[in-house]
PDB file of C-alpha atoms and ligand atoms in Angstrom:
ATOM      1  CA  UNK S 369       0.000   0.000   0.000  1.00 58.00           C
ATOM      2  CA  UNK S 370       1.651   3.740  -1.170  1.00 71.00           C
ATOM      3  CA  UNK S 371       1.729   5.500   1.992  1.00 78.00           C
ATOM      4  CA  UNK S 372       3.178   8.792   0.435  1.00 93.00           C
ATOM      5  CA  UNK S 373       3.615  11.941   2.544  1.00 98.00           C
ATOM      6  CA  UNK S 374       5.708  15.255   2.637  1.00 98.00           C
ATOM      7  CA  UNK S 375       7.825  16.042   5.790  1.00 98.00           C
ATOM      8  CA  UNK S 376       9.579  19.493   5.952  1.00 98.00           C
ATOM      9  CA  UNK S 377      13.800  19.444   6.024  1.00 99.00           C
ATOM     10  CA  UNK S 378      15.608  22.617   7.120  1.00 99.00           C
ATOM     11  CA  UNK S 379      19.301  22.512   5.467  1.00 99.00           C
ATOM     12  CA  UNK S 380      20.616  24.893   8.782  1.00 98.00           C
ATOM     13  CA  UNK S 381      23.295  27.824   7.943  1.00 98.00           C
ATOM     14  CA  UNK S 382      26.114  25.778   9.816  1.00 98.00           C
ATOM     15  CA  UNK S 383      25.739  23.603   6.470  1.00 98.00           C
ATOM     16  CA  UNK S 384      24.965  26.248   4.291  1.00 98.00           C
ATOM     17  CA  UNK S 385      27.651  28.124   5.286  1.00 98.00           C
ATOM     18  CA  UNK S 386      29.854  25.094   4.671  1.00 98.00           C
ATOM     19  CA  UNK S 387      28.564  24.668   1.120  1.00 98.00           C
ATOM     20  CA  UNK S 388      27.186  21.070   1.893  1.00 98.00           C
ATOM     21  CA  UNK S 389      23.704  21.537   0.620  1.00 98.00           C
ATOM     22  CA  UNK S 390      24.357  19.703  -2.519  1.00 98.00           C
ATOM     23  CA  UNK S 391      25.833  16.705  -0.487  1.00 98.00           C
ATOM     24  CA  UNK S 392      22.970  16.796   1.542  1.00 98.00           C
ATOM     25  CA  UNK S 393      19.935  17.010  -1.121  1.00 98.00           C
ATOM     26  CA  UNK S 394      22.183  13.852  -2.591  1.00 98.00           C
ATOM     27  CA  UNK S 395      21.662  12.221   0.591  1.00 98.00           C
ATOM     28  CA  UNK S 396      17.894  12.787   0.492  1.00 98.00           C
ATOM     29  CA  UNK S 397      18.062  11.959  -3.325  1.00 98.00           C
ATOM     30  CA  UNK S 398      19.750   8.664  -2.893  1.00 98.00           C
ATOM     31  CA  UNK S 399      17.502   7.520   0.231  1.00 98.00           C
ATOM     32  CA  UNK S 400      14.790   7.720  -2.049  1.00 98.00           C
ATOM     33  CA  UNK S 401      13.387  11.209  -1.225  1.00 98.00           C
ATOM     34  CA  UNK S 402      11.611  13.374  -3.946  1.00 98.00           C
ATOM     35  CA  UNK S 403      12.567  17.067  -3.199  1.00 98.00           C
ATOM     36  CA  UNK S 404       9.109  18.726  -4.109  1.00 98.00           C
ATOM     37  CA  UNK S 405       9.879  22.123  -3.554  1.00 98.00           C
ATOM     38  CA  UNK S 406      12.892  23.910  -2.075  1.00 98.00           C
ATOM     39  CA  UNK S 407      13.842  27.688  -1.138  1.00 98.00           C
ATOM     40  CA  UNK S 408      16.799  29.596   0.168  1.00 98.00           C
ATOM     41  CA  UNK S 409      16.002  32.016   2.256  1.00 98.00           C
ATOM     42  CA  UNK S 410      17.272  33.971   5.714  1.00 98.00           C
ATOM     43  CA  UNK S 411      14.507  34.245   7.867  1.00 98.00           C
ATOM     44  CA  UNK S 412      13.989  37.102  10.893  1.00 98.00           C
ATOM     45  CA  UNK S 413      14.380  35.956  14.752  1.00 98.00           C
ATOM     46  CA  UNK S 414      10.900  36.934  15.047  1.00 98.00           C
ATOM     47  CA  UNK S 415      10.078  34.680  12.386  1.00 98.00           C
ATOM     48  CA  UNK S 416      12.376  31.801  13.522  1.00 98.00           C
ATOM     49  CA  UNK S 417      10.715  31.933  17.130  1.00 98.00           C
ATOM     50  CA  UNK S 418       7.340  31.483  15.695  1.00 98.00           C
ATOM     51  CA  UNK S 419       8.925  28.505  13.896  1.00 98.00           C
ATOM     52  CA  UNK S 420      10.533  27.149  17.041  1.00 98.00           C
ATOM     53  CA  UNK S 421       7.431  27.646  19.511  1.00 96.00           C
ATOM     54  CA  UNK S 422       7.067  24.533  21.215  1.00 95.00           C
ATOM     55  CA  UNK S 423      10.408  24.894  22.556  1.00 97.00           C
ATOM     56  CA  UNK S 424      10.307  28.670  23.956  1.00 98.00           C
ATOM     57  CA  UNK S 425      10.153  27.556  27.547  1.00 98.00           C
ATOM     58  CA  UNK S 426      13.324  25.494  26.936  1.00 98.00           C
ATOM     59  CA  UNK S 427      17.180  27.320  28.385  1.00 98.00           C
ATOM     60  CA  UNK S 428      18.273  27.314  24.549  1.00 98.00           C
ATOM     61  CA  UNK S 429      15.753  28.689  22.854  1.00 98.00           C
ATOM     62  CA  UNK S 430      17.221  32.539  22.256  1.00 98.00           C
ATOM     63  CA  UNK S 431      20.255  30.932  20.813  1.00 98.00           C
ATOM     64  CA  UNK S 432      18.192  28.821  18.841  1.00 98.00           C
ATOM     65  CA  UNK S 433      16.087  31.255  17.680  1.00 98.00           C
ATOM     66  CA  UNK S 434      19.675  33.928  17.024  1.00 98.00           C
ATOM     67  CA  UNK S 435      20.911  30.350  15.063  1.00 98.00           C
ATOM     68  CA  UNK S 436      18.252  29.734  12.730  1.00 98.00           C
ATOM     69  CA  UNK S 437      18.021  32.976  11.724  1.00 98.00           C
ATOM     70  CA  UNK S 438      22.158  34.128  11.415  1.00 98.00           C
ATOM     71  CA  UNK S 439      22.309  32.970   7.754  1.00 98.00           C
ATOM     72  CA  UNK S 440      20.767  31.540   5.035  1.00 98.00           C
ATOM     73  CA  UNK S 441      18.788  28.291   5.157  1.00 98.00           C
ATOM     74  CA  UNK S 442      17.010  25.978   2.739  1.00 98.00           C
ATOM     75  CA  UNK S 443      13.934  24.601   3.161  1.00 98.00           C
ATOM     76  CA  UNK S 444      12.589  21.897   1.407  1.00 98.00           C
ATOM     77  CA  UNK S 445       9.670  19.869   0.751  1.00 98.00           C
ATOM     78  CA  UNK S 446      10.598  16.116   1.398  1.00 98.00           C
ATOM     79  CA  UNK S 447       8.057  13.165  -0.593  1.00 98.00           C
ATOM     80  CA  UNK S 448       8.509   9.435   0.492  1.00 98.00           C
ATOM     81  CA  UNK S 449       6.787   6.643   1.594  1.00 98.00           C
ATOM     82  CA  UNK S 450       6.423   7.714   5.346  1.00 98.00           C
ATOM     83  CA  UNK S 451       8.642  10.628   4.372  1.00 98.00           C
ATOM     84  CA  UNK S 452       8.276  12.269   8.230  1.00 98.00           C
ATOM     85  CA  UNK S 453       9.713   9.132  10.397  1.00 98.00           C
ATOM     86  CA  UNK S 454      11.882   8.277   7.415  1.00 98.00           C
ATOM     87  CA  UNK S 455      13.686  11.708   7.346  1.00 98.00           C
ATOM     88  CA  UNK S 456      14.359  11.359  11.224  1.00 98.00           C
ATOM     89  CA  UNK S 457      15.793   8.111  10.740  1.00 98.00           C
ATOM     90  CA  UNK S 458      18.546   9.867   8.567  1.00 98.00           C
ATOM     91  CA  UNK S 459      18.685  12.808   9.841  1.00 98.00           C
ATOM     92  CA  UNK S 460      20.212  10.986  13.064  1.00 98.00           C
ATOM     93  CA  UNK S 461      20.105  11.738  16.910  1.00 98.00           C
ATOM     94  CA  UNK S 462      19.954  15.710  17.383  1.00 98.00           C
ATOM     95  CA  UNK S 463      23.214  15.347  18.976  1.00 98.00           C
ATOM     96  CA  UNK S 464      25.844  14.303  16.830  1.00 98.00           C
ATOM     97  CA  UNK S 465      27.558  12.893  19.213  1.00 98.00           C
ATOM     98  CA  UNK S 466      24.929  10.348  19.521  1.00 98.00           C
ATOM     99  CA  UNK S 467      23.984   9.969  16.048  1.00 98.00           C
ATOM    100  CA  UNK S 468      24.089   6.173  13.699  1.00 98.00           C
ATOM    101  CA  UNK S 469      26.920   6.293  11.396  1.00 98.00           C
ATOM    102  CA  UNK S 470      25.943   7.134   7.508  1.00 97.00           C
ATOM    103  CA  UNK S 471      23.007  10.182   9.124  1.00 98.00           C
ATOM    104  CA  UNK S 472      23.455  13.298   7.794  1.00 98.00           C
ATOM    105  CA  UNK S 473      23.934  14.702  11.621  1.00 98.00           C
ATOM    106  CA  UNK S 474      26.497  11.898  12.063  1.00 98.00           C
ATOM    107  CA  UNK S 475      28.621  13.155   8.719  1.00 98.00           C
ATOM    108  CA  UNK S 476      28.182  16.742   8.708  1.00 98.00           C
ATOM    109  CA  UNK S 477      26.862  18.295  12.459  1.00 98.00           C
ATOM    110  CA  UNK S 478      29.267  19.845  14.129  1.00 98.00           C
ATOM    111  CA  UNK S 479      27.268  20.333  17.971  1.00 98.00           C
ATOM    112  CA  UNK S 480      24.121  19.688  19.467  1.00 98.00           C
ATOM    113  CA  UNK S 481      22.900  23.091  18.009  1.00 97.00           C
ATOM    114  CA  UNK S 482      24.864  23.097  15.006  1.00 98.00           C
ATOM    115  CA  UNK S 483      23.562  19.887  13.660  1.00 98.00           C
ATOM    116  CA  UNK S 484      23.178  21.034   9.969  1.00 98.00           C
ATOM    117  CA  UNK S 485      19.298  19.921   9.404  1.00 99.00           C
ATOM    118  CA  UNK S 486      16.102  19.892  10.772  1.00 98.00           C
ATOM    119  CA  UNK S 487      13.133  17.573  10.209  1.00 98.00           C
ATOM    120  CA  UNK S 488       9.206  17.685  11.108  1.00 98.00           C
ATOM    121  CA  UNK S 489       8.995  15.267  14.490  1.00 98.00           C
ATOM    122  CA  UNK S 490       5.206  14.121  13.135  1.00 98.00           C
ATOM    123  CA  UNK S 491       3.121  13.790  10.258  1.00 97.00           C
ATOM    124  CA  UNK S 492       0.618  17.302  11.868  1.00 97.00           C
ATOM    125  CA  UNK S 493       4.039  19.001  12.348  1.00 98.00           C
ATOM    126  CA  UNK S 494       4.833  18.819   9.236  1.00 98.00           C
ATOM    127  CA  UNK S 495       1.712  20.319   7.810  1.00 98.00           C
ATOM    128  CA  UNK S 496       2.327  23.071  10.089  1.00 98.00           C
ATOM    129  CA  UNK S 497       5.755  23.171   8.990  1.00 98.00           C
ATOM    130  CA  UNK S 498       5.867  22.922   5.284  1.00 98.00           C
ATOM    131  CA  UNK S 499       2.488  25.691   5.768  1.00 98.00           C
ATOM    132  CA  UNK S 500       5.395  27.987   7.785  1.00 98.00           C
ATOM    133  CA  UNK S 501       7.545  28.096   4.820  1.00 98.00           C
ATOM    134  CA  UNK S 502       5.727  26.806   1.998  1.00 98.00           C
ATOM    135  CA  UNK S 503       1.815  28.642   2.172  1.00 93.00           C
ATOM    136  CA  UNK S 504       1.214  31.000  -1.020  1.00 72.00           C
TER     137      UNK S 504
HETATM  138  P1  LIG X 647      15.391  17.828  16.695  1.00 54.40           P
HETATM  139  O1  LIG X 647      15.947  18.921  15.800  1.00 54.40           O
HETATM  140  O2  LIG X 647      16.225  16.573  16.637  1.00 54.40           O
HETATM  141  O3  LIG X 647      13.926  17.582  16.485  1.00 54.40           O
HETATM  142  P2  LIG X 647      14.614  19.226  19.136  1.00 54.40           P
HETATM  143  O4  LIG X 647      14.613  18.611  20.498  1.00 54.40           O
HETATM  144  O5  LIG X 647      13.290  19.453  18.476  1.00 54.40           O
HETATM  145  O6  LIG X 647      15.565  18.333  18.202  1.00 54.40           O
HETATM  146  O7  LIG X 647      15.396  20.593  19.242  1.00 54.40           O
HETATM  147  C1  LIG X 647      15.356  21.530  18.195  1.00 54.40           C
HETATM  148  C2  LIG X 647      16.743  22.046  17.963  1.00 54.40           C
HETATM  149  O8  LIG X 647      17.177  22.746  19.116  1.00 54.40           O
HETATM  150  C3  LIG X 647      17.816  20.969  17.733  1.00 54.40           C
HETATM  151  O9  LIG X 647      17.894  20.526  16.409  1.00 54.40           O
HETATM  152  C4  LIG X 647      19.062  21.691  18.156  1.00 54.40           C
HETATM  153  O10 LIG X 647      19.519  22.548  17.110  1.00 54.40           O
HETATM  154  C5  LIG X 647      18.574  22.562  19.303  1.00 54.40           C
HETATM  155  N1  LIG X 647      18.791  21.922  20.600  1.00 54.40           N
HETATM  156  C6  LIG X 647      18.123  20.855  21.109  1.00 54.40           C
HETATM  157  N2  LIG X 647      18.574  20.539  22.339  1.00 54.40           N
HETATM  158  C7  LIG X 647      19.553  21.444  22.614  1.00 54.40           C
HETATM  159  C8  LIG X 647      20.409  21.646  23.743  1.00 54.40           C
HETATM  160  O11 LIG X 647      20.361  20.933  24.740  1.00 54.40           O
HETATM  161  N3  LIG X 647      21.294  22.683  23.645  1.00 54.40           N
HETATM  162  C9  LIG X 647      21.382  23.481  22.553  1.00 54.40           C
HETATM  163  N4  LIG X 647      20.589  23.326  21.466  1.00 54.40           N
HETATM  164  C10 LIG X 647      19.691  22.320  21.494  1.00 54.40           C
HETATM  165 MG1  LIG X 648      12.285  18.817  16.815  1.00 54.40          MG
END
């Protein structure tokens, strides 16, 4: 049975910066990921605490927030079979430290808030999510 959905990947500006988008959208390519739509953009801190809501009562979320929104990003529309659990799986633990070998946070993160992507946590998320960036 198809079981298509759309998640919503961040490519963070510690990657960016680094140039490693291409290597990364390969990753996605070659784990059987469709990238439906994609933007670069640099988002406001205003903008990136709306984004990062659910964790505003957590001790990192200014620097979060100041991260997300230092430099440019890409954000991308993600299609697969279970595309939202799938795209955790290789995006890795959000620590690097902690992540499987051959995850994207595993290759390329540098630190626990430096860890080059993001990825919707549930299929409603990512709704919301790919809404965020995507709506219009
Ligand atoms: P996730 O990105 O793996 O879903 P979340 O717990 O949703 O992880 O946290 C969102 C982001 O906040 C992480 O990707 C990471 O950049 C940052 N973050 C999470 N925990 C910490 C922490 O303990 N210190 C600093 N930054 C953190
Ligand atoms: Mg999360």
């Amino acid at each position: 049975m198809s079981n298509t959905e759309q998640t919503l990947s961040i490519i963070k500006p510690d990657a960016v910066e680094r140039n490693l988008d291409n290597e990364i959208k390969q990753m996605f390519i070659k784990n059987g990921f469709n990238i439906f739509k994609e933007k670069k953009i640099q988002i406001e801190k205003s903008e990136a605490e709306k984004f990062y809501k659910v964790h505003e009562t957590k001790p990192f979320y200014n620097d979060l927030c100041s991260y997300l929104s230092s430099g440019p990003i890409i954000a991308m529309i993600l299609e697969k079979e279970n595309a939202v659990a799938e795209n955790r799986k290789l995006m890795g633990a959000t620590n690097p430290k902690d992540a499987e070998e051959g995850t994207i946070r595993k290759k390329y993160g540098i630190s626990i808030d430096k860890n080059s992507v993001h990825g919707s946590d549930s299929i409603e998320n990512a709704k919301i999510e790919i809404d965020f960036f995507f709506k219009d």
